[in-house]
Coordinates of C-alpha atoms in Angstrom, one line a residue:
Chain A
X1 CA 132.6 134.0 107.4
X2 CA 132.3 130.3 106.9
X3 CA 133.3 130.5 103.3
X4 CA 136.4 132.6 104.1
X5 CA 137.6 130.2 106.8
X6 CA 137.1 127.2 104.6
X7 CA 139.0 128.8 101.7
X8 CA 141.8 129.7 104.1
X9 CA 141.8 126.0 105.1
X10 CA 142.2 125.0 101.5
X11 CA 145.0 127.4 101.0
X12 CA 146.7 126.1 104.2
X13 CA 146.4 122.5 103.0
X14 CA 147.7 123.4 99.6
X15 CA 150.7 125.2 101.1
X16 CA 151.3 122.3 103.4
X17 CA 151.3 119.8 100.6
X18 CA 153.5 122.0 98.5
X19 CA 156.0 122.1 101.4
X20 CA 156.0 118.4 101.8
X21 CA 156.5 117.8 98.0
X22 CA 159.3 120.3 98.1
X23 CA 161.0 118.5 101.0
X24 CA 160.6 115.2 99.3
X25 CA 162.2 116.5 96.1
X26 CA 164.9 118.2 98.1
X27 CA 165.8 115.0 99.8
X28 CA 166.8 113.7 96.4
X29 CA 170.2 115.4 96.9
X30 CA 171.0 113.1 99.7
X31 CA 170.1 110.1 97.5
X32 CA 172.4 111.6 94.8
X33 CA 175.2 111.9 97.4
X34 CA 174.8 108.2 98.3
X35 CA 174.8 107.2 94.7
X36 CA 178.0 109.3 94.1
X37 CA 179.6 107.5 97.0
X38 CA 178.8 104.1 95.4
X39 CA 180.2 105.4 92.1
X40 CA 183.4 106.5 93.8
X41 CA 183.9 103.1 95.4
X42 CA 183.1 101.5 92.1
X43 CA 185.8 103.6 90.4
X44 CA 188.3 102.6 93.1
X45 CA 187.5 98.9 92.4
X46 CA 187.9 99.5 88.7
X47 CA 191.4 101.1 89.2
X48 CA 192.5 98.1 91.4
X49 CA 191.1 95.2 89.4
X50 CA 191.2 96.5 85.9
X51 CA 188.8 96.9 83.0
X52 CA 187.9 93.3 82.4
X53 CA 186.8 92.5 85.9
X54 CA 185.1 95.8 86.7
X55 CA 184.6 98.4 84.0
X56 CA 184.7 102.0 85.1
X57 CA 181.3 103.7 86.0
X58 CA 181.4 106.3 83.2
X59 CA 181.6 103.7 80.3
X60 CA 178.8 101.7 82.0
X61 CA 176.7 104.9 82.2
X62 CA 177.4 105.4 78.5
X63 CA 176.2 101.8 78.0
X64 CA 173.0 102.6 80.0
X65 CA 172.4 105.6 77.8
X66 CA 172.8 103.6 74.7
X67 CA 170.3 101.0 76.0
X68 CA 167.8 103.6 77.0
X69 CA 168.2 105.4 73.6
X70 CA 167.7 102.2 71.6
X71 CA 163.9 101.6 70.9
X72 CA 164.3 97.9 70.7
X73 CA 165.4 97.6 74.4
X74 CA 162.3 99.4 75.7
X75 CA 160.0 96.3 75.4
X76 CA 162.8 94.3 77.2
X77 CA 162.7 96.7 80.2
X78 CA 159.0 97.0 80.2
X79 CA 158.6 93.3 80.2
X80 CA 160.6 92.9 83.4
X81 CA 158.8 95.9 85.0
X82 CA 155.4 94.5 84.1
X83 CA 156.2 91.0 85.4
X84 CA 157.6 92.3 88.7
X85 CA 154.8 94.8 89.2
X86 CA 152.0 92.3 88.4
X87 CA 153.7 89.8 90.7
X88 CA 153.9 92.4 93.4
X89 CA 150.3 93.4 93.0
X90 CA 149.1 89.8 93.1
X91 CA 151.3 89.2 96.2
X92 CA 149.8 92.2 97.9
X93 CA 146.3 91.0 97.0
X94 CA 146.9 87.4 98.1
X95 CA 149.5 87.8 100.9
X96 CA 148.4 91.1 102.2
X97 CA 144.7 90.2 102.1
X98 CA 145.2 86.8 103.7
X99 CA 147.5 88.4 106.3
X100 CA 144.8 90.9 107.3
X101 CA 142.2 88.2 107.7
X102 CA 144.6 85.9 109.6
X103 CA 145.6 88.8 111.9
X104 CA 142.1 88.8 113.3
X105 CA 142.0 85.1 114.1
X106 CA 144.4 83.8 116.7
X107 CA 143.9 80.2 115.6
X108 CA 144.7 81.0 112.0
X109 CA 147.9 82.7 113.1
X110 CA 149.1 79.6 114.9
X111 CA 148.4 77.4 111.9
X112 CA 149.9 79.8 109.4
X113 CA 153.1 80.7 111.2
X114 CA 155.0 77.4 110.4
X115 CA 153.5 77.4 106.9
X116 CA 154.9 80.9 106.3
X117 CA 158.3 79.9 107.7
X118 CA 158.4 77.0 105.3
X119 CA 157.4 79.2 102.4
X120 CA 160.1 81.8 103.2
X121 CA 162.6 79.0 103.7
X122 CA 162.1 77.6 100.2
X123 CA 164.7 79.3 97.9
X124 CA 163.1 81.1 94.9
X125 CA 165.3 79.0 92.6
X126 CA 163.4 75.9 93.7
X127 CA 160.1 77.6 92.7
X128 CA 161.6 78.5 89.3
X129 CA 162.3 74.8 88.5
X130 CA 158.9 73.6 89.6
X131 CA 156.9 76.5 88.0
X132 CA 158.9 76.2 84.8
X133 CA 157.8 72.6 84.5
X134 CA 154.2 73.7 85.0
X135 CA 154.1 76.8 82.8
X136 CA 157.2 76.7 80.5
X137 CA 159.1 79.9 79.6
X138 CA 156.3 82.3 79.9
X139 CA 155.2 85.4 81.8
X140 CA 153.2 83.2 84.1
X141 CA 156.3 81.4 85.3
X142 CA 158.1 84.7 86.2
X143 CA 155.0 86.1 87.9
X144 CA 154.3 82.9 89.8
X145 CA 157.9 82.9 91.1
X146 CA 157.6 86.5 92.1
X147 CA 154.4 85.8 94.0
X148 CA 155.9 82.7 95.7
X149 CA 158.8 84.8 97.0
X150 CA 157.0 88.1 97.8
X151 CA 153.6 87.0 99.1
X152 CA 154.8 85.4 102.4
X153 CA 156.6 88.7 103.3
X154 CA 153.4 90.7 102.8
X155 CA 151.4 88.1 104.7
X156 CA 153.6 88.5 107.7
X157 CA 153.6 92.3 107.4
X158 CA 149.9 92.6 107.2
X159 CA 149.2 90.0 109.9
X160 CA 151.7 91.6 112.3
X161 CA 150.1 95.0 111.8
X162 CA 146.7 93.7 112.7
X163 CA 148.0 91.7 115.7
X164 CA 149.8 94.7 117.1
X165 CA 147.0 97.1 116.5
X166 CA 145.8 99.2 119.5
X167 CA 142.8 97.2 120.7
X168 CA 141.7 100.1 122.8
X169 CA 140.7 101.8 119.6
X170 CA 138.4 98.9 118.7
X171 CA 136.5 99.4 122.0
X172 CA 136.4 103.1 121.4
X173 CA 134.9 102.7 118.0
X174 CA 132.4 100.2 119.3
X175 CA 131.4 102.5 122.2
X176 CA 130.6 105.2 119.6
X177 CA 128.5 102.8 117.5
X178 CA 130.9 101.6 114.8
X179 CA 130.0 98.3 113.2
X180 CA 132.4 95.4 112.4
X181 CA 133.2 96.8 109.0
X182 CA 134.3 100.2 110.3
X183 CA 136.3 98.5 113.0
X184 CA 138.0 96.4 110.4
X185 CA 139.0 99.6 108.5
X186 CA 140.5 100.8 111.7
X187 CA 142.7 97.6 111.9
X188 CA 143.6 98.0 108.3
X189 CA 144.7 101.5 108.8
X190 CA 146.9 100.5 111.7
X191 CA 148.3 97.6 109.7
X192 CA 149.8 100.1 107.3
X193 CA 152.6 100.7 109.9
X194 CA 154.0 97.2 109.3
X195 CA 152.7 96.6 105.8
X196 CA 154.7 99.4 104.2
X197 CA 158.1 98.1 105.4
X198 CA 157.1 94.7 104.2
X199 CA 156.0 96.2 100.9
X200 CA 159.4 97.8 100.4
X201 CA 161.1 94.5 101.1
X202 CA 158.7 92.7 98.8
X203 CA 159.2 95.1 95.9
X204 CA 163.0 94.6 96.1
X205 CA 162.4 90.9 96.2
X206 CA 160.0 91.1 93.2
X207 CA 162.5 92.8 90.9
X208 CA 165.4 90.6 92.0
X209 CA 163.4 87.4 91.6
X210 CA 161.9 88.6 88.3
X211 CA 165.4 89.2 86.8
X212 CA 166.8 86.0 88.2
X213 CA 164.0 83.8 86.9
X214 CA 164.1 85.5 83.5
X215 CA 167.8 84.7 83.3
X216 CA 167.2 81.1 84.3
X217 CA 164.1 80.4 82.2
X218 CA 165.4 82.4 79.2
X219 CA 162.1 84.3 79.1
X220 CA 163.5 87.6 77.8
X221 CA 163.3 90.8 79.8
X222 CA 166.3 92.3 81.6
X223 CA 167.2 88.8 82.9
X224 CA 167.3 87.6 79.3
X225 CA 169.5 90.5 78.3
X226 CA 171.8 89.7 81.2
X227 CA 172.1 86.1 79.9
X228 CA 173.1 87.4 76.5
X229 CA 175.8 89.7 78.1
X230 CA 177.1 86.7 80.0
X231 CA 177.3 84.7 76.8
X232 CA 179.5 87.4 75.2
X233 CA 181.5 88.0 78.4
X234 CA 180.6 91.7 78.2
X235 CA 180.8 92.9 81.8
X236 CA 180.0 96.5 80.9
X237 CA 176.8 95.4 79.2
X238 CA 175.9 93.2 82.1
X239 CA 176.5 95.9 84.7
X240 CA 174.4 98.4 82.6
X241 CA 171.4 96.0 82.6
X242 CA 171.8 95.4 86.4
X243 CA 171.9 99.2 86.9
X244 CA 168.7 99.5 84.9
X245 CA 167.0 96.8 86.9
X246 CA 168.0 98.7 90.1
X247 CA 166.9 102.0 88.6
X248 CA 163.4 100.4 87.9
X249 CA 163.2 99.4 91.6
X250 CA 164.2 102.9 92.7
X251 CA 161.6 104.4 90.4
X252 CA 158.9 102.2 91.9
X253 CA 160.0 102.8 95.5
X254 CA 160.6 106.5 95.4
X255 CA 158.0 107.4 92.7
X256 CA 155.2 105.3 94.1
X257 CA 155.7 103.8 97.6
X258 CA 157.4 106.5 99.5
X259 CA 154.9 109.2 98.5
X260 CA 152.0 106.9 99.3
X261 CA 153.6 106.0 102.6
X262 CA 154.3 109.5 103.7
X263 CA 150.7 110.4 102.8
X264 CA 149.6 107.6 105.1
X265 CA 152.0 108.5 107.9
X266 CA 151.8 112.2 107.9
X267 CA 151.2 112.2 111.7
X268 CA 154.5 110.4 112.2
X269 CA 156.5 113.2 110.5
X270 CA 154.6 115.7 112.5
X271 CA 156.1 114.1 115.6
X272 CA 159.7 114.1 114.3
X273 CA 162.2 116.6 115.4
X274 CA 163.3 119.1 112.8
X275 CA 166.7 117.6 112.3
X276 CA 165.3 114.2 111.5
X277 CA 162.8 115.6 109.0
X278 CA 165.4 117.2 106.6
Chain B
X1 CA 112.5 106.9 135.9
X2 CA 115.8 105.2 135.3
X3 CA 117.8 105.6 132.2
X4 CA 120.3 102.9 133.1
X5 CA 119.5 99.8 135.1
X6 CA 121.9 97.0 135.7
X7 CA 120.2 93.9 137.1
X8 CA 122.1 91.2 139.0
X9 CA 125.2 91.5 136.8
X10 CA 127.9 88.8 137.1
X11 CA 131.1 88.5 135.2
X12 CA 134.1 86.3 135.2
X13 CA 137.5 86.3 133.3
X14 CA 138.6 82.8 132.6
X15 CA 136.6 81.4 135.4
X16 CA 137.8 84.0 138.0
X17 CA 134.7 85.8 139.2
X18 CA 135.2 89.6 139.2
X19 CA 131.6 90.7 139.6
X20 CA 128.6 89.0 141.2
X21 CA 125.0 90.1 141.6
X22 CA 125.7 93.8 141.1
X23 CA 122.6 95.9 140.5
X24 CA 122.3 99.7 140.1
X25 CA 119.9 102.3 138.8
X26 CA 120.6 105.7 137.4
X27 CA 117.9 108.3 136.8
X28 CA 117.7 110.9 134.1
X29 CA 120.0 113.8 134.6
X30 CA 121.7 112.0 137.5
X31 CA 125.5 111.9 138.0
X32 CA 126.5 108.7 139.9
X33 CA 130.1 108.2 141.0
X34 CA 131.2 104.6 141.3
X35 CA 134.1 104.0 143.7
X36 CA 135.7 100.9 145.0
X37 CA 139.1 99.4 145.9
X38 CA 141.5 98.8 143.0
X39 CA 140.6 95.5 141.3
X40 CA 137.0 95.5 142.5
X41 CA 135.7 95.5 139.0
X42 CA 134.7 99.1 138.5
X43 CA 136.0 99.4 135.0
X44 CA 134.6 96.0 134.1
X45 CA 131.1 97.1 135.3
X46 CA 131.4 100.2 133.2
X47 CA 132.4 98.3 130.2
X48 CA 129.4 96.0 130.7
X49 CA 127.0 98.9 131.2
X50 CA 128.3 100.5 128.0
X51 CA 127.9 97.3 126.0
X52 CA 131.6 96.7 125.4
X53 CA 131.5 93.5 127.4
X54 CA 128.8 90.9 127.5
X55 CA 128.1 89.9 131.1
X56 CA 128.1 86.2 132.0
X57 CA 124.9 86.8 134.1
X58 CA 122.3 89.4 134.5
X59 CA 121.0 92.0 132.1
X60 CA 121.4 95.7 131.3
X61 CA 118.4 98.0 130.4
X62 CA 119.3 101.2 128.7
X63 CA 116.6 103.9 128.5
X64 CA 118.7 106.6 126.9
X65 CA 119.0 107.4 123.2
X66 CA 122.7 107.6 122.7
X67 CA 125.8 107.2 124.9
X68 CA 129.4 108.2 124.7
X69 CA 132.4 106.9 126.6
X70 CA 135.5 108.7 127.9
X71 CA 138.2 106.2 128.6
X72 CA 141.1 106.4 131.1
X73 CA 143.4 107.0 128.1
X74 CA 142.4 109.3 125.3
X75 CA 142.2 106.5 122.7
X76 CA 142.6 108.9 119.8
X77 CA 143.4 107.8 116.2
X78 CA 147.1 108.7 115.8
X79 CA 146.7 109.3 112.0
X80 CA 143.9 111.9 112.3
X81 CA 144.3 115.4 113.6
X82 CA 142.1 116.5 116.5
X83 CA 139.3 117.7 114.2
X84 CA 139.4 114.3 112.3
X85 CA 139.2 112.5 115.6
X86 CA 136.1 114.4 116.6
X87 CA 134.6 114.0 113.1
X88 CA 135.2 110.3 113.2
X89 CA 132.4 109.6 115.7
X90 CA 130.1 112.0 113.9
X91 CA 130.2 110.1 110.6
X92 CA 127.1 108.1 111.6
X93 CA 125.1 111.3 112.2
X94 CA 125.3 112.3 108.5
X95 CA 125.7 116.0 109.1
X96 CA 126.3 118.4 106.3
X97 CA 129.9 119.6 106.1
X98 CA 128.8 123.0 107.4
X99 CA 126.9 121.5 110.4
X100 CA 129.8 119.2 111.1
X101 CA 132.2 122.2 111.2
X102 CA 129.8 124.1 113.5
X103 CA 129.4 121.1 115.8
X104 CA 133.1 120.5 116.1
X105 CA 133.8 124.2 116.7
X106 CA 131.2 124.3 119.4
X107 CA 132.5 121.3 121.4
X108 CA 136.1 122.4 120.9
X109 CA 135.2 125.7 122.5
X110 CA 133.5 123.9 125.3
X111 CA 136.7 122.1 126.3
X112 CA 138.9 125.1 125.5
X113 CA 140.6 123.9 122.3
X114 CA 141.6 126.6 119.8
X115 CA 141.1 126.2 116.0
X116 CA 144.8 125.8 115.9
X117 CA 144.8 122.9 118.3
X118 CA 142.2 121.2 116.1
X119 CA 144.7 121.0 113.3
X120 CA 147.3 119.1 115.4
X121 CA 147.8 115.4 115.5
X122 CA 147.6 113.7 118.9
X123 CA 151.4 113.3 119.0
X124 CA 151.7 117.1 118.9
X125 CA 149.3 117.6 121.8
X126 CA 150.1 117.4 125.5
X127 CA 148.5 114.6 127.6
X128 CA 145.9 117.0 129.0
X129 CA 145.0 118.3 125.6
X130 CA 144.6 114.8 124.2
X131 CA 142.1 114.0 127.0
X132 CA 140.3 117.2 126.2
X133 CA 140.0 116.1 122.6
X134 CA 138.6 112.8 123.9
X135 CA 136.0 114.7 125.9
X136 CA 135.1 116.9 123.0
X137 CA 134.7 113.7 120.9
X138 CA 132.3 112.3 123.5
X139 CA 130.3 115.6 123.7
X140 CA 130.1 115.9 119.9
X141 CA 127.6 113.2 119.4
X142 CA 125.2 115.0 121.9
X143 CA 124.8 112.0 124.1
X144 CA 122.1 111.8 126.8
X145 CA 124.3 109.4 128.8
X146 CA 128.1 109.4 129.2
X147 CA 130.3 106.9 130.8
X148 CA 133.5 108.2 132.3
X149 CA 136.2 105.6 133.2
X150 CA 138.7 107.5 135.5
X151 CA 139.1 110.0 132.8
X152 CA 141.1 112.6 134.7
X153 CA 143.4 110.4 136.7
X154 CA 146.4 111.4 134.5
X155 CA 145.8 115.1 135.0
X156 CA 147.1 117.4 137.6
X157 CA 144.7 118.8 140.3
X158 CA 144.0 122.2 138.8
X159 CA 143.4 120.8 135.3
X160 CA 141.3 118.0 136.7
X161 CA 138.9 120.4 138.4
X162 CA 138.6 122.5 135.2
X163 CA 137.9 119.4 133.1
X164 CA 135.2 118.3 135.6
X165 CA 133.6 121.7 135.2
X166 CA 133.9 121.7 131.5
X167 CA 132.8 118.2 130.7
X168 CA 130.2 117.5 133.4
X169 CA 128.9 121.0 133.6
X170 CA 127.8 120.9 129.9
X171 CA 126.3 117.4 130.3
X172 CA 124.4 118.1 133.5
X173 CA 123.0 121.4 132.2
X174 CA 121.6 119.4 129.3
X175 CA 120.1 116.8 131.6
X176 CA 122.3 113.9 130.5
X177 CA 122.9 111.0 132.9
X178 CA 126.5 110.2 133.9
X179 CA 128.2 107.1 135.4
X180 CA 131.6 108.2 136.6
X181 CA 134.1 105.6 137.7
X182 CA 136.9 106.9 139.9
X183 CA 139.2 105.9 142.8
X184 CA 139.4 109.4 144.0
X185 CA 136.8 110.1 146.7
X186 CA 137.4 113.8 146.6
X187 CA 136.5 113.8 142.9
X188 CA 133.4 111.7 143.6
X189 CA 132.4 114.1 146.4
X190 CA 132.7 117.1 144.1
X191 CA 130.9 115.9 141.0
X192 CA 128.2 113.4 141.9
X193 CA 124.7 113.3 143.2
X194 CA 125.3 109.9 144.6
X195 CA 128.3 107.7 145.4
X196 CA 128.1 104.0 145.0
X197 CA 130.7 101.8 146.6
X198 CA 131.5 98.5 145.0
X199 CA 132.3 95.7 147.4
X200 CA 136.0 94.7 147.5
X201 CA 135.4 91.3 146.1
X202 CA 133.0 92.6 143.4
X203 CA 130.1 90.8 145.2
X204 CA 127.4 93.5 144.7
X205 CA 127.2 97.1 145.6
X206 CA 128.3 97.5 149.3
X207 CA 126.2 100.6 149.7
X208 CA 125.6 104.2 148.5
X209 CA 125.6 107.7 149.9
X210 CA 123.8 110.8 148.6
X211 CA 125.9 113.9 148.7
X212 CA 124.4 117.2 149.8
X213 CA 124.2 120.1 147.4
X214 CA 124.4 120.2 143.7
X215 CA 127.3 118.6 141.8
X216 CA 130.1 121.0 140.8
X217 CA 128.5 123.7 143.0
X218 CA 130.4 122.4 146.0
X219 CA 133.7 124.2 146.7
X220 CA 136.9 122.4 147.4
X221 CA 136.4 122.7 151.2
X222 CA 133.0 121.1 151.1
X223 CA 134.1 118.2 148.9
X224 CA 137.2 117.7 151.0
X225 CA 135.2 117.6 154.2
X226 CA 132.7 115.2 152.7
X227 CA 135.5 112.9 151.5
X228 CA 137.2 113.0 154.9
X229 CA 133.9 112.3 156.7
X230 CA 133.3 109.3 154.4
X231 CA 136.8 107.9 155.0
X232 CA 137.1 108.4 158.7
X233 CA 133.6 108.1 160.1
X234 CA 131.7 105.9 157.6
X235 CA 132.2 102.1 157.8
X236 CA 131.1 101.8 154.2
X237 CA 134.3 103.4 153.0
X238 CA 136.6 101.6 155.4
X239 CA 137.9 99.1 152.9
X240 CA 138.3 101.6 150.0
X241 CA 142.1 101.7 150.2
X242 CA 142.6 98.2 151.5
X243 CA 144.0 96.6 148.3
X244 CA 146.7 99.2 148.0
X245 CA 147.8 98.5 151.5
X246 CA 148.1 94.8 150.8
X247 CA 150.1 95.5 147.7
X248 CA 152.6 97.5 149.7
X249 CA 153.2 94.6 152.1

């Protein structure tokens, strides 16, 4: 009896997961529709402004195919992806971790708020100049710039999540004998609500800043390829590289972050009306 | 033999005294209702007794093994389904997964939750069902003392009575002690062995009255009459609704 109910439970869970994966993949059509819309506007721009200013989407797609097919461009793309992702991971570790700790301390929040405002206010380009003097044209320069730009966002996201947590749950957990560590995991779990949007923003920032600082420091990667395209005034090539950088971001966001987030926030989708879900 | 003894408890929020020299004793298997005007510090006293607040003065002696709390709101974890919410408080008891399943099924049945309800997230449950999950969660750890902080005030009358029977019946049968905070004298008259009245300014317990008959065995008529007698003839309860009147003015 017990065994049969538990195996039915496993089957239920498997079906539920399959359904959710199916829904997620099905939603790709909407993404495709949005991309087609952008392509249509792009085509319109091309027909108005001409080939030199804005090449048509189809030749650029051919460019992208050529870049992806060429083995020598793979390390270029991978370099940018690695720098952005390492920077993002460090930002999450430093900014997110610090934010969680700060969220629990009202005094620390008051001190950190102006500091964070200043950090966000400093343009990434200023960091690039300073960091380049420190580290030269290396991976470290790019990663440090990414961290400087992305960590404050994650710090705010994490701290805000802990601050706005439901304190009633802390009391509940304490009433049932949970120690400080288990109560902290409760706060961490609730911080996910604000941490995920911050993480999406930070991942966009990470890729943007990585490409920009590569371009400015001449450190290779997609930014370096963009600099070459600029030097030869090849707009098609430049657009192809930009599209690739965006594609990388989309890959990280929809391949990694959205699935993790929907796993974390399954209860939220349970509350959504049918029409919003699909 | 008392399982909970509060001795000369005093508490203040930012210098504003809310409780002063409050003492009370609850025996094993006893259900004590704590009533008082709004703002008299009932909930604060319960939080102190349950160890969620440290009192400024006085001390608390607890003679029971394990307590549970049912709060005014359900206080469920949004991200866990009903089963997960009940399992959350059982993690410390290190049950095997089979024993855990059996325990959850047993308490769910006690508060009339179906296996299907257990799979739902709190957002998918109605207010009354959420509170039932909270009650099941409290019963799941097999407490020998339970604190109730106006747990049924959001429920309608019929459901409230059913919840009283379900939650308190199971506890009193097992001989657990109960401290029940409420502002509803009818409810107190129905469920308690004894009613304690907190003074309006929080300065001590104004007095107490034993109620005839066994808790939950009294019918609606008897508890209504008892509550009416308290309110109209007993000077102890004269100020029970005072604060509300002042608020209206």
